PDB file as gemmi writes it, atoms N, CA and C in Angstrom:
CRYST1    1.000    1.000    1.000  90.00  90.00  90.00 P 1                      
ATOM      1  N   MET A   1       0.816  -1.190   0.000  1.00  0.00           N  
ATOM      2  CA  MET A   1       0.000   0.000   0.000  1.00  0.00           C  
ATOM      3  C   MET A   1       0.858   1.251   0.000  1.00  0.00           C  
ATOM      4  N   ASP A   2       2.051   1.168   0.533  1.00  0.00           N  
ATOM      5  CA  ASP A   2       2.880   2.368   0.646  1.00  0.00           C  
ATOM      6  C   ASP A   2       3.249   2.946  -0.712  1.00  0.00           C  
ATOM      7  N   VAL A   3       3.689   2.113  -1.634  1.00  0.00           N  
ATOM      8  CA  VAL A   3       4.181   2.625  -2.911  1.00  0.00           C  
ATOM      9  C   VAL A   3       3.070   3.289  -3.725  1.00  0.00           C  
ATOM     10  N   PRO A   4       1.886   2.670  -3.921  1.00  0.00           N  
ATOM     11  CA  PRO A   4       0.845   3.362  -4.678  1.00  0.00           C  
ATOM     12  C   PRO A   4       0.375   4.648  -3.996  1.00  0.00           C  
ATOM     13  N   ALA A   5       0.269   4.628  -2.680  1.00  0.00           N  
ATOM     14  CA  ALA A   5      -0.178   5.823  -1.970  1.00  0.00           C  
ATOM     15  C   ALA A   5       0.846   6.942  -2.100  1.00  0.00           C  
ATOM     16  N   THR A   6       2.111   6.610  -1.989  1.00  0.00           N  
ATOM     17  CA  THR A   6       3.156   7.619  -2.118  1.00  0.00           C  
ATOM     18  C   THR A   6       3.201   8.164  -3.536  1.00  0.00           C  
ATOM     19  N   ALA A   7       3.110   7.283  -4.521  1.00  0.00           N  
ATOM     20  CA  ALA A   7       3.123   7.728  -5.915  1.00  0.00           C  
ATOM     21  C   ALA A   7       1.948   8.655  -6.204  1.00  0.00           C  
ATOM     22  N   LEU A   8       0.792   8.341  -5.661  1.00  0.00           N  
ATOM     23  CA  LEU A   8      -0.389   9.174  -5.868  1.00  0.00           C  
ATOM     24  C   LEU A   8      -0.212  10.532  -5.209  1.00  0.00           C  
ATOM     25  N   ALA A   9       0.347  10.558  -4.000  1.00  0.00           N  
ATOM     26  CA  ALA A   9       0.533  11.819  -3.289  1.00  0.00           C  
ATOM     27  C   ALA A   9       1.574  12.694  -3.968  1.00  0.00           C  
ATOM     28  N   VAL A  10       2.611  12.101  -4.499  1.00  0.00           N  
ATOM     29  CA  VAL A  10       3.710  12.857  -5.090  1.00  0.00           C  
ATOM     30  C   VAL A  10       3.399  13.278  -6.521  1.00  0.00           C  
ATOM     31  N   ALA A  11       2.499  12.580  -7.200  1.00  0.00           N  
ATOM     32  CA  ALA A  11       2.225  12.831  -8.615  1.00  0.00           C  
ATOM     33  C   ALA A  11       1.781  14.264  -8.897  1.00  0.00           C  
ATOM     34  N   GLY A  12       0.971  14.826  -8.041  1.00  0.00           N  
ATOM     35  CA  GLY A  12       0.458  16.164  -8.300  1.00  0.00           C  
ATOM     36  C   GLY A  12       1.284  17.275  -7.692  1.00  0.00           C  
ATOM     37  N   MET A  13       2.367  16.931  -7.046  1.00  0.00           N  
ATOM     38  CA  MET A  13       3.171  17.936  -6.358  1.00  0.00           C  
ATOM     39  C   MET A  13       4.355  18.380  -7.217  1.00  0.00           C  
ATOM     40  N   PRO A  14       4.767  19.646  -7.065  1.00  0.00           N  
ATOM     41  CA  PRO A  14       6.002  20.051  -7.736  1.00  0.00           C  
ATOM     42  C   PRO A  14       7.194  19.341  -7.095  1.00  0.00           C  
ATOM     43  N   ARG A  15       8.278  19.220  -7.819  1.00  0.00           N  
ATOM     44  CA  ARG A  15       9.442  18.487  -7.325  1.00  0.00           C  
ATOM     45  C   ARG A  15       9.961  19.041  -6.002  1.00  0.00           C  
ATOM     46  N   THR A  16       9.829  20.320  -5.799  1.00  0.00           N  
ATOM     47  CA  THR A  16      10.344  20.917  -4.562  1.00  0.00           C  
ATOM     48  C   THR A  16       9.551  20.489  -3.334  1.00  0.00           C  
ATOM     49  N   ARG A  17       8.342  20.001  -3.528  1.00  0.00           N  
ATOM     50  CA  ARG A  17       7.483  19.581  -2.411  1.00  0.00           C  
ATOM     51  C   ARG A  17       7.268  18.068  -2.358  1.00  0.00           C  
ATOM     52  N   ALA A  18       7.873  17.329  -3.261  1.00  0.00           N  
ATOM     53  CA  ALA A  18       7.643  15.889  -3.346  1.00  0.00           C  
ATOM     54  C   ALA A  18       8.106  15.159  -2.090  1.00  0.00           C  
ATOM     55  N   GLY A  19       9.208  15.567  -1.508  1.00  0.00           N  
ATOM     56  CA  GLY A  19       9.704  14.925  -0.286  1.00  0.00           C  
ATOM     57  C   GLY A  19       8.736  15.076   0.869  1.00  0.00           C  
ATOM     58  N   THR A  20       8.165  16.256   1.005  1.00  0.00           N  
ATOM     59  CA  THR A  20       7.192  16.498   2.070  1.00  0.00           C  
ATOM     60  C   THR A  20       5.940  15.652   1.856  1.00  0.00           C  
ATOM     61  N   ALA A  21       5.465  15.597   0.625  1.00  0.00           N  
ATOM     62  CA  ALA A  21       4.273  14.789   0.321  1.00  0.00           C  
ATOM     63  C   ALA A  21       4.535  13.323   0.619  1.00  0.00           C  
ATOM     64  N   SER A  22       5.705  12.843   0.258  1.00  0.00           N  
ATOM     65  CA  SER A  22       6.058  11.448   0.518  1.00  0.00           C  
ATOM     66  C   SER A  22       6.140  11.172   2.016  1.00  0.00           C  
ATOM     67  N   ALA A  23       6.751  12.083   2.763  1.00  0.00           N  
ATOM     68  CA  ALA A  23       6.888  11.894   4.209  1.00  0.00           C  
ATOM     69  C   ALA A  23       5.536  11.886   4.913  1.00  0.00           C  
ATOM     70  N   VAL A  24       4.651  12.776   4.530  1.00  0.00           N  
ATOM     71  CA  VAL A  24       3.319  12.828   5.145  1.00  0.00           C  
ATOM     72  C   VAL A  24       2.549  11.551   4.829  1.00  0.00           C  
ATOM     73  N   THR A  25       2.650  11.078   3.586  1.00  0.00           N  
ATOM     74  CA  THR A  25       1.956   9.846   3.200  1.00  0.00           C  
ATOM     75  C   THR A  25       2.481   8.649   3.976  1.00  0.00           C  
ATOM     76  N   MET A  26       3.790   8.537   4.096  1.00  0.00           N  
ATOM     77  CA  MET A  26       4.381   7.409   4.830  1.00  0.00           C  
ATOM     78  C   MET A  26       4.001   7.455   6.305  1.00  0.00           C  
ATOM     79  N   ALA A  27       4.002   8.646   6.899  1.00  0.00           N  
ATOM     80  CA  ALA A  27       3.614   8.775   8.312  1.00  0.00           C  
ATOM     81  C   ALA A  27       2.149   8.378   8.500  1.00  0.00           C  
ATOM     82  N   ALA A  28       1.286   8.797   7.578  1.00  0.00           N  
ATOM     83  CA  ALA A  28      -0.130   8.432   7.670  1.00  0.00           C  
ATOM     84  C   ALA A  28      -0.314   6.924   7.552  1.00  0.00           C  
ATOM     85  N   CYS A  29       0.463   6.279   6.674  1.00  0.00           N  
ATOM     86  CA  CYS A  29       0.382   4.818   6.548  1.00  0.00           C  
ATOM     87  C   CYS A  29       0.795   4.133   7.838  1.00  0.00           C  
ATOM     88  N   ARG A  30       1.861   4.604   8.448  1.00  0.00           N  
ATOM     89  CA  ARG A  30       2.334   3.994   9.700  1.00  0.00           C  
ATOM     90  C   ARG A  30       1.324   4.180  10.826  1.00  0.00           C  
ATOM     91  N   ILE A  31       0.735   5.360  10.905  1.00  0.00           N  
ATOM     92  CA  ILE A  31      -0.289   5.612  11.930  1.00  0.00           C  
ATOM     93  C   ILE A  31      -1.495   4.710  11.680  1.00  0.00           C  
ATOM     94  N   GLY A  32      -1.869   4.537  10.421  1.00  0.00           N  
ATOM     95  CA  GLY A  32      -2.979   3.642  10.083  1.00  0.00           C  
ATOM     96  C   GLY A  32      -2.712   2.210  10.487  1.00  0.00           C  
ATOM     97  N   VAL A  33      -1.487   1.748  10.290  1.00  0.00           N  
ATOM     98  CA  VAL A  33      -1.131   0.379  10.698  1.00  0.00           C  
ATOM     99  C   VAL A  33      -1.239   0.227  12.206  1.00  0.00           C  
ATOM    100  N   VAL A  34      -0.711   1.189  12.933  1.00  0.00           N  
ATOM    101  CA  VAL A  34      -0.763   1.126  14.400  1.00  0.00           C  
ATOM    102  C   VAL A  34      -2.210   1.117  14.888  1.00  0.00           C  
ATOM    103  N   LEU A  35      -3.031   2.008  14.358  1.00  0.00           N  
ATOM    104  CA  LEU A  35      -4.433   2.063  14.785  1.00  0.00           C  
ATOM    105  C   LEU A  35      -5.192   0.806  14.373  1.00  0.00           C  
ATOM    106  N   GLY A  36      -4.881   0.261  13.207  1.00  0.00           N  
ATOM    107  CA  GLY A  36      -5.540  -0.960  12.755  1.00  0.00           C  
ATOM    108  C   GLY A  36      -5.218  -2.146  13.644  1.00  0.00           C  
ATOM    109  N   VAL A  37      -3.953  -2.317  13.963  1.00  0.00           N  
ATOM    110  CA  VAL A  37      -3.560  -3.425  14.836  1.00  0.00           C  
ATOM    111  C   VAL A  37      -4.192  -3.272  16.211  1.00  0.00           C  
ATOM    112  N   ALA A  38      -4.197  -2.060  16.743  1.00  0.00           N  
ATOM    113  CA  ALA A  38      -4.793  -1.828  18.066  1.00  0.00           C  
ATOM    114  C   ALA A  38      -6.299  -2.095  18.041  1.00  0.00           C  
ATOM    115  N   THR A  39      -6.978  -1.626  16.997  1.00  0.00           N  
ATOM    116  CA  THR A  39      -8.426  -1.826  16.907  1.00  0.00           C  
ATOM    117  C   THR A  39      -8.777  -3.302  16.753  1.00  0.00           C  
ATOM    118  N   PHE A  40      -8.092  -3.986  15.831  1.00  0.00           N  
ATOM    119  CA  PHE A  40      -8.383  -5.400  15.617  1.00  0.00           C  
ATOM    120  C   PHE A  40      -8.047  -6.217  16.858  1.00  0.00           C  
ATOM    121  N   GLY A  41      -6.962  -5.891  17.526  1.00  0.00           N  
ATOM    122  CA  GLY A  41      -6.601  -6.590  18.760  1.00  0.00           C  
ATOM    123  C   GLY A  41      -7.641  -6.398  19.846  1.00  0.00           C  
ATOM    124  N   ALA A  42      -8.144  -5.170  19.968  1.00  0.00           N  
ATOM    125  CA  ALA A  42      -9.156  -4.891  20.992  1.00  0.00           C  
ATOM    126  C   ALA A  42     -10.462  -5.625  20.689  1.00  0.00           C  
ATOM    127  N   VAL A  43     -10.887  -5.603  19.428  1.00  0.00           N  
ATOM    128  CA  VAL A  43     -12.133  -6.282  19.057  1.00  0.00           C  
ATOM    129  C   VAL A  43     -11.994  -7.791  19.254  1.00  0.00           C  
ATOM    130  N   LEU A  44     -10.873  -8.351  18.830  1.00  0.00           N  
ATOM    131  CA  LEU A  44     -10.647  -9.778  18.981  1.00  0.00           C  
ATOM    132  C   LEU A  44     -10.549 -10.166  20.453  1.00  0.00           C  
ATOM    133  N   SER A  45      -9.868  -9.368  21.227  1.00  0.00           N  
ATOM    134  CA  SER A  45      -9.727  -9.637  22.666  1.00  0.00           C  
ATOM    135  C   SER A  45     -11.088  -9.590  23.367  1.00  0.00           C  
ATOM    136  N   LEU A  46     -11.893  -8.609  23.015  1.00  0.00           N  
ATOM    137  CA  LEU A  46     -13.221  -8.501  23.618  1.00  0.00           C  
ATOM    138  C   LEU A  46     -14.066  -9.719  23.269  1.00  0.00           C  
ATOM    139  N   GLY A  47     -14.001 -10.153  22.009  1.00  0.00           N  
ATOM    140  CA  GLY A  47     -14.767 -11.330  21.596  1.00  0.00           C  
ATOM    141  C   GLY A  47     -14.286 -12.596  22.276  1.00  0.00           C  
ATOM    142  N   LEU A  48     -12.976 -12.724  22.458  1.00  0.00           N  
ATOM    143  CA  LEU A  48     -12.441 -13.923  23.118  1.00  0.00           C  
ATOM    144  C   LEU A  48     -12.790 -13.939  24.598  1.00  0.00           C  
ATOM    145  N   THR A  49     -12.777 -12.784  25.226  1.00  0.00           N  
ATOM    146  CA  THR A  49     -13.095 -12.720  26.654  1.00  0.00           C  
ATOM    147  C   THR A  49     -14.515 -13.184  26.923  1.00  0.00           C  
ATOM    148  N   HIS A  50     -15.436 -12.789  26.040  1.00  0.00           N  
ATOM    149  CA  HIS A  50     -16.842 -13.151  26.250  1.00  0.00           C  
ATOM    150  C   HIS A  50     -17.206 -14.492  25.625  1.00  0.00           C  
ATOM    151  N   GLY A  51     -16.351 -15.043  24.760  1.00  0.00           N  
ATOM    152  CA  GLY A  51     -16.715 -16.258  24.065  1.00  0.00           C  
ATOM    153  C   GLY A  51     -16.115 -17.536  24.624  1.00  0.00           C  
ATOM    154  N   LEU A  52     -15.256 -17.447  25.618  1.00  0.00           N  
ATOM    155  CA  LEU A  52     -14.630 -18.645  26.161  1.00  0.00           C  
ATOM    156  C   LEU A  52     -15.508 -19.262  27.242  1.00  0.00           C  
ATOM    157  N   HIS A  53     -15.884 -20.489  27.032  1.00  0.00           N  
ATOM    158  CA  HIS A  53     -16.691 -21.228  28.000  1.00  0.00           C  
ATOM    159  C   HIS A  53     -16.017 -22.566  28.252  1.00  0.00           C  
ATOM    160  N   PRO A  54     -16.072 -23.052  29.458  1.00  0.00           N  
ATOM    161  CA  PRO A  54     -15.473 -24.371  29.714  1.00  0.00           C  
ATOM    162  C   PRO A  54     -16.146 -25.437  28.858  1.00  0.00           C  
ATOM    163  N   GLY A  55     -15.327 -26.266  28.230  1.00  0.00           N  
ATOM    164  CA  GLY A  55     -15.843 -27.345  27.400  1.00  0.00           C  
ATOM    165  C   GLY A  55     -15.820 -28.648  28.165  1.00  0.00           C  
ATOM    166  N   PRO A  56     -16.038 -29.742  27.466  1.00  0.00           N  
ATOM    167  CA  PRO A  56     -16.006 -31.044  28.129  1.00  0.00           C  
ATOM    168  C   PRO A  56     -14.625 -31.299  28.748  1.00  0.00           C  
ATOM    169  N   GLY A  57     -14.632 -31.843  29.939  1.00  0.00           N  
ATOM    170  CA  GLY A  57     -13.379 -32.157  30.616  1.00  0.00           C  
ATOM    171  C   GLY A  57     -12.667 -30.938  31.151  1.00  0.00           C  
ATOM    172  N   GLY A  58     -13.340 -29.804  31.277  1.00  0.00           N  
ATOM    173  CA  GLY A  58     -12.727 -28.603  31.815  1.00  0.00           C  
ATOM    174  C   GLY A  58     -11.865 -27.836  30.824  1.00  0.00           C  
ATOM    175  N   ARG A  59     -11.844 -28.244  29.572  1.00  0.00           N  
ATOM    176  CA  ARG A  59     -11.034 -27.535  28.566  1.00  0.00           C  
ATOM    177  C   ARG A  59     -11.800 -26.338  28.014  1.00  0.00           C  
ATOM    178  N   LEU A  60     -11.061 -25.359  27.583  1.00  0.00           N  
ATOM    179  CA  LEU A  60     -11.690 -24.195  26.957  1.00  0.00           C  
ATOM    180  C   LEU A  60     -11.827 -24.440  25.463  1.00  0.00           C  
ATOM    181  N   ALA A  61     -12.951 -24.120  24.941  1.00  0.00           N  
ATOM    182  CA  ALA A  61     -13.194 -24.300  23.507  1.00  0.00           C  
ATOM    183  C   ALA A  61     -12.645 -23.084  22.767  1.00  0.00           C  
ATOM    184  N   PHE A  62     -11.313 -22.975  22.761  1.00  0.00           N  
ATOM    185  CA  PHE A  62     -10.658 -21.792  22.201  1.00  0.00           C  
ATOM    186  C   PHE A  62     -10.901 -21.649  20.700  1.00  0.00           C  
ATOM    187  N   THR A  63     -10.850 -22.732  19.973  1.00  0.00           N  
ATOM    188  CA  THR A  63     -10.994 -22.661  18.520  1.00  0.00           C  
ATOM    189  C   THR A  63     -12.353 -22.107  18.128  1.00  0.00           C  
ATOM    190  N   ALA A  64     -13.400 -22.589  18.755  1.00  0.00           N  
ATOM    191  CA  ALA A  64     -14.745 -22.100  18.456  1.00  0.00           C  
ATOM    192  C   ALA A  64     -14.891 -20.643  18.867  1.00  0.00           C  
ATOM    193  N   ALA A  65     -14.335 -20.289  20.010  1.00  0.00           N  
ATOM    194  CA  ALA A  65     -14.427 -18.905  20.488  1.00  0.00           C  
ATOM    195  C   ALA A  65     -13.670 -17.962  19.560  1.00  0.00           C  
ATOM    196  N   PHE A  66     -12.514 -18.400  19.075  1.00  0.00           N  
ATOM    197  CA  PHE A  66     -11.737 -17.561  18.164  1.00  0.00           C  
ATOM    198  C   PHE A  66     -12.496 -17.337  16.865  1.00  0.00           C  
ATOM    199  N   GLY A  67     -13.125 -18.385  16.361  1.00  0.00           N  
ATOM    200  CA  GLY A  67     -13.921 -18.255  15.141  1.00  0.00           C  
ATOM    201  C   GLY A  67     -15.046 -17.252  15.296  1.00  0.00           C  
ATOM    202  N   GLN A  68     -15.688 -17.253  16.441  1.00  0.00           N  
ATOM    203  CA  GLN A  68     -16.752 -16.284  16.711  1.00  0.00           C  
ATOM    204  C   GLN A  68     -16.192 -14.878  16.905  1.00  0.00           C  
ATOM    205  N   ALA A  69     -15.052 -14.786  17.588  1.00  0.00           N  
ATOM    206  CA  ALA A  69     -14.477 -13.485  17.910  1.00  0.00           C  
ATOM    207  C   ALA A  69     -13.917 -12.772  16.686  1.00  0.00           C  
ATOM    208  N   GLU A  70     -13.481 -13.533  15.675  1.00  0.00           N  
ATOM    209  CA  GLU A  70     -12.854 -12.896  14.517  1.00  0.00           C  
ATOM    210  C   GLU A  70     -13.862 -12.347  13.514  1.00  0.00           C  
ATOM    211  N   GLN A  71     -15.121 -12.712  13.609  1.00  0.00           N  
ATOM    212  CA  GLN A  71     -16.102 -12.250  12.635  1.00  0.00           C  
ATOM    213  C   GLN A  71     -16.235 -10.730  12.588  1.00  0.00           C  
ATOM    214  N   PRO A  72     -16.327 -10.022  13.717  1.00  0.00           N  
ATOM    215  CA  PRO A  72     -16.394  -8.553  13.638  1.00  0.00           C  
ATOM    216  C   PRO A  72     -15.140  -7.937  13.004  1.00  0.00           C  
ATOM    217  N   VAL A  73     -13.990  -8.562  13.220  1.00  0.00           N  
ATOM    218  CA  VAL A  73     -12.754  -8.047  12.632  1.00  0.00           C  
ATOM    219  C   VAL A  73     -12.845  -8.096  11.111  1.00  0.00           C  
ATOM    220  N   TRP A  74     -13.372  -9.182  10.562  1.00  0.00           N  
ATOM    221  CA  TRP A  74     -13.489  -9.289   9.111  1.00  0.00           C  
ATOM    222  C   TRP A  74     -14.493  -8.291   8.556  1.00  0.00           C  
ATOM    223  N   TRP A  75     -15.537  -7.973   9.306  1.00  0.00           N  
ATOM    224  CA  TRP A  75     -16.478  -6.947   8.855  1.00  0.00           C  
ATOM    225  C   TRP A  75     -15.803  -5.578   8.849  1.00  0.00           C  
ATOM    226  N   ILE A  76     -14.957  -5.324   9.821  1.00  0.00           N  
ATOM    227  CA  ILE A  76     -14.211  -4.063   9.841  1.00  0.00           C  
ATOM    228  C   ILE A  76     -13.270  -3.993   8.640  1.00  0.00           C  
ATOM    229  N   VAL A  77     -12.580  -5.082   8.345  1.00  0.00           N  
ATOM    230  CA  VAL A  77     -11.677  -5.130   7.186  1.00  0.00           C  
ATOM    231  C   VAL A  77     -12.460  -4.884   5.897  1.00  0.00           C  
ATOM    232  N   THR A  78     -13.625  -5.493   5.767  1.00  0.00           N  
ATOM    233  CA  THR A  78     -14.457  -5.303   4.582  1.00  0.00           C  
ATOM    234  C   THR A  78     -14.886  -3.847   4.444  1.00  0.00           C  
ATOM    235  N   GLY A  79     -15.306  -3.234   5.539  1.00  0.00           N  
ATOM    236  CA  GLY A  79     -15.696  -1.823   5.517  1.00  0.00           C  
ATOM    237  C   GLY A  79     -14.542  -0.913   5.152  1.00  0.00           C  
ATOM    238  N   CYS A  80     -13.368  -1.192   5.694  1.00  0.00           N  
ATOM    239  CA  CYS A  80     -12.185  -0.390   5.364  1.00  0.00           C  
ATOM    240  C   CYS A  80     -11.806  -0.550   3.893  1.00  0.00           C  
ATOM    241  N   GLY A  81     -11.908  -1.763   3.386  1.00  0.00           N  
ATOM    242  CA  GLY A  81     -11.621  -1.997   1.968  1.00  0.00           C  
ATOM    243  C   GLY A  81     -12.576  -1.232   1.071  1.00  0.00           C  
ATOM    244  N   ALA A  82     -13.855  -1.215   1.431  1.00  0.00           N  
ATOM    245  CA  ALA A  82     -14.837  -0.462   0.649  1.00  0.00           C  
ATOM    246  C   ALA A  82     -14.540   1.036   0.703  1.00  0.00           C  
ATOM    247  N   ALA A  83     -14.143   1.531   1.877  1.00  0.00           N  
ATOM    248  CA  ALA A  83     -13.803   2.950   2.009  1.00  0.00           C  
ATOM    249  C   ALA A  83     -12.582   3.303   1.159  1.00  0.00           C  
ATOM    250  N   VAL A  84     -11.577   2.433   1.138  1.00  0.00           N  
ATOM    251  CA  VAL A  84     -10.382   2.679   0.324  1.00  0.00           C  
ATOM    252  C   VAL A  84     -10.736   2.667  -1.158  1.00  0.00           C  
ATOM    253  N   ALA A  85     -11.593   1.736  -1.575  1.00  0.00           N  
ATOM    254  CA  ALA A  85     -12.011   1.690  -2.981  1.00  0.00           C  
ATOM    255  C   ALA A  85     -12.754   2.961  -3.369  1.00  0.00           C  
ATOM    256  N   LEU A  86     -13.630   3.433  -2.503  1.00  0.00           N  
ATOM    257  CA  LEU A  86     -14.363   4.666  -2.770  1.00  0.00           C  
ATOM    258  C   LEU A  86     -13.419   5.860  -2.833  1.00  0.00           C  
ATOM    259  N   LEU A  87     -12.486   5.920  -1.897  1.00  0.00           N  
ATOM    260  CA  LEU A  87     -11.490   6.995  -1.922  1.00  0.00           C  
ATOM    261  C   LEU A  87     -10.648   6.938  -3.191  1.00  0.00           C  
ATOM    262  N   GLY A  88     -10.288   5.723  -3.607  1.00  0.00           N  
ATOM    263  CA  GLY A  88      -9.515   5.567  -4.834  1.00  0.00           C  
ATOM    264  C   GLY A  88     -10.251   6.111  -6.040  1.00  0.00           C  
ATOM    265  N   LEU A  89     -11.548   5.870  -6.096  1.00  0.00           N  
ATOM    266  CA  LEU A  89     -12.343   6.417  -7.200  1.00  0.00           C  
ATOM    267  C   LEU A  89     -12.393   7.935  -7.143  1.00  0.00           C  
ATOM    268  N   CYS A  90     -12.476   8.482  -5.940  1.00  0.00           N  
ATOM    269  CA  CYS A  90     -12.562   9.941  -5.784  1.00  0.00           C  
ATOM    270  C   CYS A  90     -11.257  10.644  -6.157  1.00  0.00           C  
ATOM    271  N   VAL A  91     -10.123  10.060  -5.804  1.00  0.00           N  
ATOM    272  CA  VAL A  91      -8.852  10.764  -6.000  1.00  0.00           C  
ATOM    273  C   VAL A  91      -8.202  10.490  -7.350  1.00  0.00           C  
ATOM    274  N   THR A  92      -8.804   9.671  -8.179  1.00  0.00           N  
ATOM    275  CA  THR A  92      -8.215   9.406  -9.485  1.00  0.00           C  
ATOM    276  C   THR A  92      -9.072   9.922 -10.632  1.00  0.00           C  
ATOM    277  N   GLY A  93     -10.125  10.621 -10.334  1.00  0.00           N  
ATOM    278  CA  GLY A  93     -11.016  11.125 -11.376  1.00  0.00           C  
ATOM    279  C   GLY A  93     -10.485  12.391 -12.031  1.00  0.00           C  
ATOM    280  N   THR A  94     -11.213  12.879 -13.012  1.00  0.00           N  
ATOM    281  CA  THR A  94     -10.840  14.077 -13.753  1.00  0.00           C  
ATOM    282  C   THR A  94     -10.766  15.292 -12.839  1.00  0.00           C  
ATOM    283  N   TRP A  95     -11.742  15.418 -11.951  1.00  0.00           N  
ATOM    284  CA  TRP A  95     -11.763  16.553 -11.024  1.00  0.00           C  
ATOM    285  C   TRP A  95     -10.529  16.535 -10.127  1.00  0.00           C  
ATOM    286  N   ALA A  96     -10.145  15.353  -9.635  1.00  0.00           N  
ATOM    287  CA  ALA A  96      -8.981  15.251  -8.757  1.00  0.00           C  
ATOM    288  C   ALA A  96      -7.698  15.607  -9.504  1.00  0.00           C  
ATOM    289  N   ARG A  97      -7.558  15.168 -10.746  1.00  0.00           N  
ATOM    290  CA  ARG A  97      -6.361  15.503 -11.518  1.00  0.00           C  
ATOM    291  C   ARG A  97      -6.286  16.999 -11.790  1.00  0.00           C  
ATOM    292  N   ALA A  98      -7.436  17.605 -12.085  1.00  0.00           N  
ATOM    293  CA  ALA A  98      -7.455  19.053 -12.321  1.00  0.00           C  
ATOM    294  C   ALA A  98      -7.089  19.811 -11.044  1.00  0.00           C  
ATOM    295  N   THR A  99      -7.578  19.346  -9.913  1.00  0.00           N  
ATOM    296  CA  THR A  99      -7.239  19.978  -8.631  1.00  0.00           C  
ATOM    297  C   THR A  99      -5.756  19.831  -8.332  1.00  0.00           C  
ATOM    298  N   ALA A 100      -5.201  18.656  -8.607  1.00  0.00           N  
ATOM    299  CA  ALA A 100      -3.769  18.445  -8.385  1.00  0.00           C  
ATOM    300  C   ALA A 100      -2.950  19.378  -9.269  1.00  0.00           C  
ATOM    301  N   HIS A 101      -3.375  19.566 -10.500  1.00  0.00           N  
ATOM    302  CA  HIS A 101      -2.659  20.466 -11.401  1.00  0.00           C  
ATOM    303  C   HIS A 101      -2.734  21.903 -10.895  1.00  0.00           C  
ATOM    304  N   ARG A 102      -3.927  22.342 -10.486  1.00  0.00           N  
ATOM    305  CA  ARG A 102      -4.068  23.708  -9.968  1.00  0.00           C  
ATOM    306  C   ARG A 102      -3.213  23.916  -8.722  1.00  0.00           C  
ATOM    307  N   SER A 103      -3.164  22.916  -7.855  1.00  0.00           N  
ATOM    308  CA  SER A 103      -2.340  23.023  -6.652  1.00  0.00           C  
ATOM    309  C   SER A 103      -0.862  23.098  -7.002  1.00  0.00           C  
ATOM    310  N   ALA A 104      -0.435  22.284  -7.954  1.00  0.00           N  
ATOM    311  CA  ALA A 104       0.968  22.302  -8.363  1.00  0.00           C  
ATOM    312  C   ALA A 104       1.344  23.652  -8.945  1.00  0.00           C  
ATOM    313  N   VAL A 105       0.472  24.225  -9.748  1.00  0.00           N  
ATOM    314  CA  VAL A 105       0.733  25.538 -10.332  1.00  0.00           C  
ATOM    315  C   VAL A 105       0.790  26.593  -9.231  1.00  0.00           C  
ATOM    316  N   ALA A 106      -0.136  26.526  -8.290  1.00  0.00           N  
ATOM    317  CA  ALA A 106      -0.161  27.515  -7.206  1.00  0.00           C  
ATOM    318  C   ALA A 106       1.069  27.402  -6.305  1.00  0.00           C  
ATOM    319  N   LEU A 107       1.511  26.182  -6.025  1.00  0.00           N  
ATOM    320  CA  LEU A 107       2.671  25.994  -5.154  1.00  0.00           C  
ATOM    321  C   LEU A 107       3.981  26.297  -5.858  1.00  0.00           C  
ATOM    322  N   ASP A 108       4.071  25.949  -7.121  1.00  0.00           N  
ATOM    323  CA  ASP A 108       5.309  26.105  -7.867  1.00  0.00           C  
ATOM    324  C   ASP A 108       5.423  27.477  -8.509  1.00  0.00           C  
ATOM    325  N   GLY A 109       4.298  28.096  -8.826  1.00  0.00           N  
ATOM    326  CA  GLY A 109       4.327  29.401  -9.448  1.00  0.00           C  
ATOM    327  C   GLY A 109       4.442  29.365 -10.963  1.00  0.00           C  
ATOM    328  N   ALA A 110       4.692  28.215 -11.532  1.00  0.00           N  
ATOM    329  CA  ALA A 110       4.807  28.086 -12.990  1.00  0.00           C  
ATOM    330  C   ALA A 110       3.975  26.891 -13.433  1.00  0.00           C  
ATOM    331  N   PRO A 111       3.396  26.961 -14.629  1.00  0.00           N  
ATOM    332  CA  PRO A 111       2.605  25.819 -15.089  1.00  0.00           C  
ATOM    333  C   PRO A 111       3.479  24.600 -15.338  1.00  0.00           C  
ATOM    334  N   ALA A 112       2.897  23.455 -15.137  1.00  0.00           N  
ATOM    335  CA  ALA A 112       3.596  22.196 -15.404  1.00  0.00           C  
ATOM    336  C   ALA A 112       3.838  22.071 -16.899  1.00  0.00           C  
ATOM    337  N   PRO A 113       4.869  21.306 -17.290  1.00  0.00           N  
ATOM    338  CA  PRO A 113       5.130  21.131 -18.726  1.00  0.00           C  
ATOM    339  C   PRO A 113       3.903  20.607 -19.450  1.00  0.00           C  
ATOM    340  N   GLY A 114       3.577  21.233 -20.570  1.00  0.00           N  
ATOM    341  CA  GLY A 114       2.448  20.789 -21.371  1.00  0.00           C  
ATOM    342  C   GLY A 114       1.111  21.368 -20.912  1.00  0.00           C  
ATOM    343  N   HIS A 115       1.120  22.186 -19.876  1.00  0.00           N  
ATOM    344  CA  HIS A 115      -0.115  22.781 -19.377  1.00  0.00           C  
ATOM    345  C   HIS A 115       0.005  24.306 -19.431  1.00  0.00           C  
ATOM    346  N   THR A 116      -1.127  24.958 -19.538  1.00  0.00           N  
ATOM    347  CA  THR A 116      -1.150  26.401 -19.476  1.00  0.00           C  
ATOM    348  C   THR A 116      -1.801  26.837 -18.180  1.00  0.00           C  
ATOM    349  N   ARG A 117      -1.539  28.053 -17.785  1.00  0.00           N  
ATOM    350  CA  ARG A 117      -2.178  28.557 -16.560  1.00  0.00           C  
ATOM    351  C   ARG A 117      -3.688  28.651 -16.751  1.00  0.00           C  
ATOM    352  N   THR A 118      -4.429  28.331 -15.667  1.00  0.00           N  
ATOM    353  CA  THR A 118      -5.893  28.440 -15.748  1.00  0.00           C  
ATOM    354  C   THR A 118      -6.383  29.546 -14.864  1.00  0.00           C  
TER     355      THR A 118                                                      
END                                                                             
């Protein structure tokens, strides 16, 4: 995920700002990973705490409890995937490219090669 996200962030930026765009994108990816692991761990832990019941012979039915506990995590993953797909559609459209060009012109002060000022 890092390389496509970084390429997308840097594509519309002038060369003088590309390093900053790359750094912000990488930091956001790392923060997302940390929050994702913490969220999934908390949801899974909560499900395991409430799903463990003594089984036959005093054993805990861990496998069954884990299967039940992981279901909300997969729904969260599915929702996040749908959100990323929607965001991908939003940031790659004609309007997004035009906005990136206008921002590059405004930040750089000169039109990009092959483009005129708008």
